[in-house]
Amino acid sequence: MKWISNSPSNTWKIAAEFFQTLEKKAGGLASPVVIALHGNLGAGKTCFTQGLAQVAGVNEPVCSPTYTLISEYQGTVPFHHIDLYRLGGPEEAYDLGLDEYLETDGITVIEWAERAAELIPPDAIHIRLMRGEDEQVRTIEIIDNPL
């Protein structure tokens, strides 16, 4: 699947559509669900995650956990937002307990998943976000595992 977004609010709508497709395919969300996001800085990974969190019933603001690395929320299911941009290496991923989050019920969204490639489960859903030539345009695409 591939979408084109021209605004943050449109990216949220795309995230909601993706979430609903995921629910329909599985006849409900099988737990755990791991979503690995790929894209350069400013590609819209956190914006997409905010849209997913909203449709998953998270009622509080979702911010990038760049400095804390992991944020936990409660919606209709547990929602974990992980940002590995500042990860020091695979050892640090284990120290953080990343492997445990990947086995926990709920939805786990990982930005910069390639920084802990060896821990990402084979059934993770990979989504690439790319900026377009226009500053507001983003391409959002489900891709095969690039890791």
mmCIF file of C-alpha atoms in Angstrom:
data_model
loop_
_atom_site.group_PDB
_atom_site.id
_atom_site.type_symbol
_atom_site.label_atom_id
_atom_site.label_comp_id
_atom_site.label_asym_id
_atom_site.label_seq_id
_atom_site.Cartn_x
_atom_site.Cartn_y
_atom_site.Cartn_z
ATOM 1 C CA MET A 1 0.000 0.000 0.000
ATOM 2 C CA LYS A 2 1.143 3.503 -0.767
ATOM 3 C CA TRP A 3 -0.263 6.909 0.168
ATOM 4 C CA ILE A 4 0.613 10.527 -0.556
ATOM 5 C CA SER A 5 0.116 13.074 2.230
ATOM 6 C CA ASN A 6 0.129 16.842 1.809
ATOM 7 C CA SER A 7 -0.275 17.852 5.460
ATOM 8 C CA PRO A 8 0.155 16.561 9.011
ATOM 9 C CA SER A 9 -3.621 16.136 9.350
ATOM 10 C CA ASN A 10 -3.650 14.083 6.149
ATOM 11 C CA THR A 11 -0.813 11.932 7.560
ATOM 12 C CA TRP A 12 -2.984 11.281 10.647
ATOM 13 C CA LYS A 13 -5.866 10.202 8.375
ATOM 14 C CA ILE A 14 -3.537 7.860 6.485
ATOM 15 C CA ALA A 15 -2.349 6.373 9.790
ATOM 16 C CA ALA A 16 -5.988 5.805 10.767
ATOM 17 C CA GLU A 17 -6.710 4.121 7.423
ATOM 18 C CA PHE A 18 -3.651 1.898 7.853
ATOM 19 C CA PHE A 19 -4.762 0.978 11.384
ATOM 20 C CA GLN A 20 -8.271 0.086 10.221
ATOM 21 C CA THR A 21 -6.856 -2.040 7.396
ATOM 22 C CA LEU A 22 -4.654 -3.814 9.921
ATOM 23 C CA GLU A 23 -7.653 -4.538 12.152
ATOM 24 C CA LYS A 24 -9.779 -5.850 9.272
ATOM 25 C CA LYS A 25 -7.025 -8.094 7.909
ATOM 26 C CA ALA A 26 -6.490 -9.798 11.213
ATOM 27 C CA GLY A 27 -10.124 -9.766 12.305
ATOM 28 C CA GLY A 28 -8.920 -7.625 15.190
ATOM 29 C CA LEU A 29 -5.436 -6.753 16.327
ATOM 30 C CA ALA A 30 -3.310 -9.763 17.109
ATOM 31 C CA SER A 31 -0.857 -8.923 19.860
ATOM 32 C CA PRO A 32 1.895 -7.970 19.781
ATOM 33 C CA VAL A 33 1.970 -5.735 16.673
ATOM 34 C CA VAL A 34 5.347 -4.207 15.795
ATOM 35 C CA ILE A 35 5.523 -1.374 13.268
ATOM 36 C CA ALA A 36 9.003 -0.335 12.126
ATOM 37 C CA LEU A 37 9.202 3.155 10.631
ATOM 38 C CA HIS A 38 11.936 4.126 8.188
ATOM 39 C CA GLY A 39 12.732 7.606 6.884
ATOM 40 C CA ASN A 40 15.085 10.543 7.154
ATOM 41 C CA LEU A 41 14.821 13.268 9.786
ATOM 42 C CA GLY A 42 11.658 15.254 9.196
ATOM 43 C CA ALA A 43 10.031 12.572 7.040
ATOM 44 C CA GLY A 44 6.948 12.401 9.273
ATOM 45 C CA LYS A 45 7.586 9.315 11.413
ATOM 46 C CA THR A 46 6.402 10.943 14.644
ATOM 47 C CA CYS A 47 3.404 12.525 12.911
ATOM 48 C CA PHE A 48 2.371 9.098 11.554
ATOM 49 C CA THR A 49 2.815 7.625 15.048
ATOM 50 C CA GLN A 50 0.597 10.351 16.518
ATOM 51 C CA GLY A 51 -2.137 9.404 14.050
ATOM 52 C CA LEU A 52 -1.807 5.721 14.957
ATOM 53 C CA ALA A 53 -1.941 6.529 18.660
ATOM 54 C CA GLN A 54 -5.089 8.603 18.250
ATOM 55 C CA VAL A 55 -6.963 5.842 16.409
ATOM 56 C CA ALA A 56 -5.673 3.333 18.992
ATOM 57 C CA GLY A 57 -7.474 5.332 21.672
ATOM 58 C CA VAL A 58 -4.534 7.208 23.206
ATOM 59 C CA ASN A 59 -5.986 10.426 24.644
ATOM 60 C CA GLU A 60 -2.802 12.189 25.674
ATOM 61 C CA PRO A 61 -0.297 14.052 23.487
ATOM 62 C CA VAL A 62 2.234 11.779 21.786
ATOM 63 C CA CYS A 63 5.673 13.359 21.403
ATOM 64 C CA SER A 64 8.857 11.962 19.971
ATOM 65 C CA PRO A 65 10.751 10.072 22.679
ATOM 66 C CA THR A 66 14.104 11.044 21.130
ATOM 67 C CA TYR A 67 15.680 11.708 24.526
ATOM 68 C CA THR A 68 13.794 9.183 26.645
ATOM 69 C CA LEU A 69 13.864 6.559 23.828
ATOM 70 C CA ILE A 70 10.628 4.883 24.989
ATOM 71 C CA SER A 71 7.191 6.305 25.799
ATOM 72 C CA GLU A 72 4.285 4.171 26.985
ATOM 73 C CA TYR A 73 0.623 5.045 26.560
ATOM 74 C CA GLN A 74 -2.671 3.333 27.262
ATOM 75 C CA GLY A 75 -5.393 3.359 24.632
ATOM 76 C CA THR A 76 -7.757 0.592 23.618
ATOM 77 C CA VAL A 77 -4.543 -1.468 23.696
ATOM 78 C CA PRO A 78 -1.125 -0.684 25.199
ATOM 79 C CA PHE A 79 0.783 1.635 22.831
ATOM 80 C CA HIS A 80 4.593 1.896 22.932
ATOM 81 C CA HIS A 81 6.492 4.540 20.968
ATOM 82 C CA ILE A 82 10.211 3.895 20.633
ATOM 83 C CA ASP A 83 12.716 6.235 18.968
ATOM 84 C CA LEU A 84 16.132 4.682 18.419
ATOM 85 C CA TYR A 85 17.759 7.722 16.790
ATOM 86 C CA ARG A 86 20.079 8.280 19.760
ATOM 87 C CA LEU A 87 20.672 4.601 20.465
ATOM 88 C CA GLY A 88 24.334 3.961 21.212
ATOM 89 C CA GLY A 89 24.338 0.459 19.719
ATOM 90 C CA PRO A 90 22.713 -2.972 19.936
ATOM 91 C CA GLU A 91 23.947 -3.511 23.501
ATOM 92 C CA GLU A 92 22.036 -0.436 24.626
ATOM 93 C CA ALA A 93 18.866 -1.804 22.984
ATOM 94 C CA TYR A 94 19.121 -4.909 25.169
ATOM 95 C CA ASP A 95 19.859 -2.786 28.247
ATOM 96 C CA LEU A 96 16.668 -0.793 27.589
ATOM 97 C CA GLY A 97 14.660 -4.010 27.434
ATOM 98 C CA LEU A 98 13.666 -3.397 23.816
ATOM 99 C CA ASP A 99 13.288 -7.129 23.239
ATOM 100 C CA GLU A 100 10.647 -7.247 25.995
ATOM 101 C CA TYR A 101 8.596 -4.465 24.388
ATOM 102 C CA LEU A 102 8.592 -6.402 21.124
ATOM 103 C CA GLU A 103 6.959 -9.360 22.879
ATOM 104 C CA THR A 104 4.447 -7.313 24.885
ATOM 105 C CA ASP A 105 0.777 -7.183 23.964
ATOM 106 C CA GLY A 106 -0.314 -4.047 22.183
ATOM 107 C CA ILE A 107 1.189 -1.889 19.479
ATOM 108 C CA THR A 108 4.876 -1.007 19.418
ATOM 109 C CA VAL A 109 5.968 1.637 16.913
ATOM 110 C CA ILE A 110 9.717 1.966 16.377
ATOM 111 C CA GLU A 111 11.339 4.951 14.693
ATOM 112 C CA TRP A 112 14.837 4.293 13.312
ATOM 113 C CA ALA A 113 14.298 0.520 13.587
ATOM 114 C CA GLU A 114 17.445 -0.142 11.551
ATOM 115 C CA ARG A 115 19.507 0.831 14.617
ATOM 116 C CA ALA A 116 18.408 -2.387 16.330
ATOM 117 C CA ALA A 117 17.814 -4.519 13.229
ATOM 118 C CA GLU A 118 18.747 -7.779 14.939
ATOM 119 C CA LEU A 119 15.914 -7.330 17.462
ATOM 120 C CA ILE A 120 13.096 -6.490 15.042
ATOM 121 C CA PRO A 121 10.806 -9.523 14.696
ATOM 122 C CA PRO A 122 10.391 -11.035 11.223
ATOM 123 C CA ASP A 123 6.641 -10.353 11.247
ATOM 124 C CA ALA A 124 7.067 -6.617 11.900
ATOM 125 C CA ILE A 125 5.307 -4.283 9.481
ATOM 126 C CA HIS A 126 7.751 -1.914 7.789
ATOM 127 C CA ILE A 127 6.661 1.531 6.638
ATOM 128 C CA ARG A 128 8.848 3.997 4.761
ATOM 129 C CA LEU A 129 8.112 7.724 4.908
ATOM 130 C CA MET A 130 9.768 10.055 2.409
ATOM 131 C CA ARG A 131 9.648 13.798 1.845
ATOM 132 C CA GLY A 132 8.520 14.975 -1.556
ATOM 133 C CA GLU A 133 9.898 17.855 -3.585
ATOM 134 C CA ASP A 134 7.267 20.080 -1.978
ATOM 135 C CA GLU A 135 8.060 20.568 1.735
ATOM 136 C CA GLN A 136 4.542 19.465 2.773
ATOM 137 C CA VAL A 137 4.315 16.306 0.641
ATOM 138 C CA ARG A 138 5.139 12.895 2.091
ATOM 139 C CA THR A 139 5.032 9.438 0.540
ATOM 140 C CA ILE A 140 4.023 6.737 3.019
ATOM 141 C CA GLU A 141 4.461 3.148 1.894
ATOM 142 C CA ILE A 142 4.319 -0.332 3.383
ATOM 143 C CA ILE A 143 7.516 -2.049 2.270
ATOM 144 C CA ASP A 144 9.194 -5.434 2.497
ATOM 145 C CA ASN A 145 11.607 -5.849 5.379
ATOM 146 C CA PRO A 146 14.679 -3.756 4.439
ATOM 147 C CA LEU A 147 16.742 -4.955 7.416
#
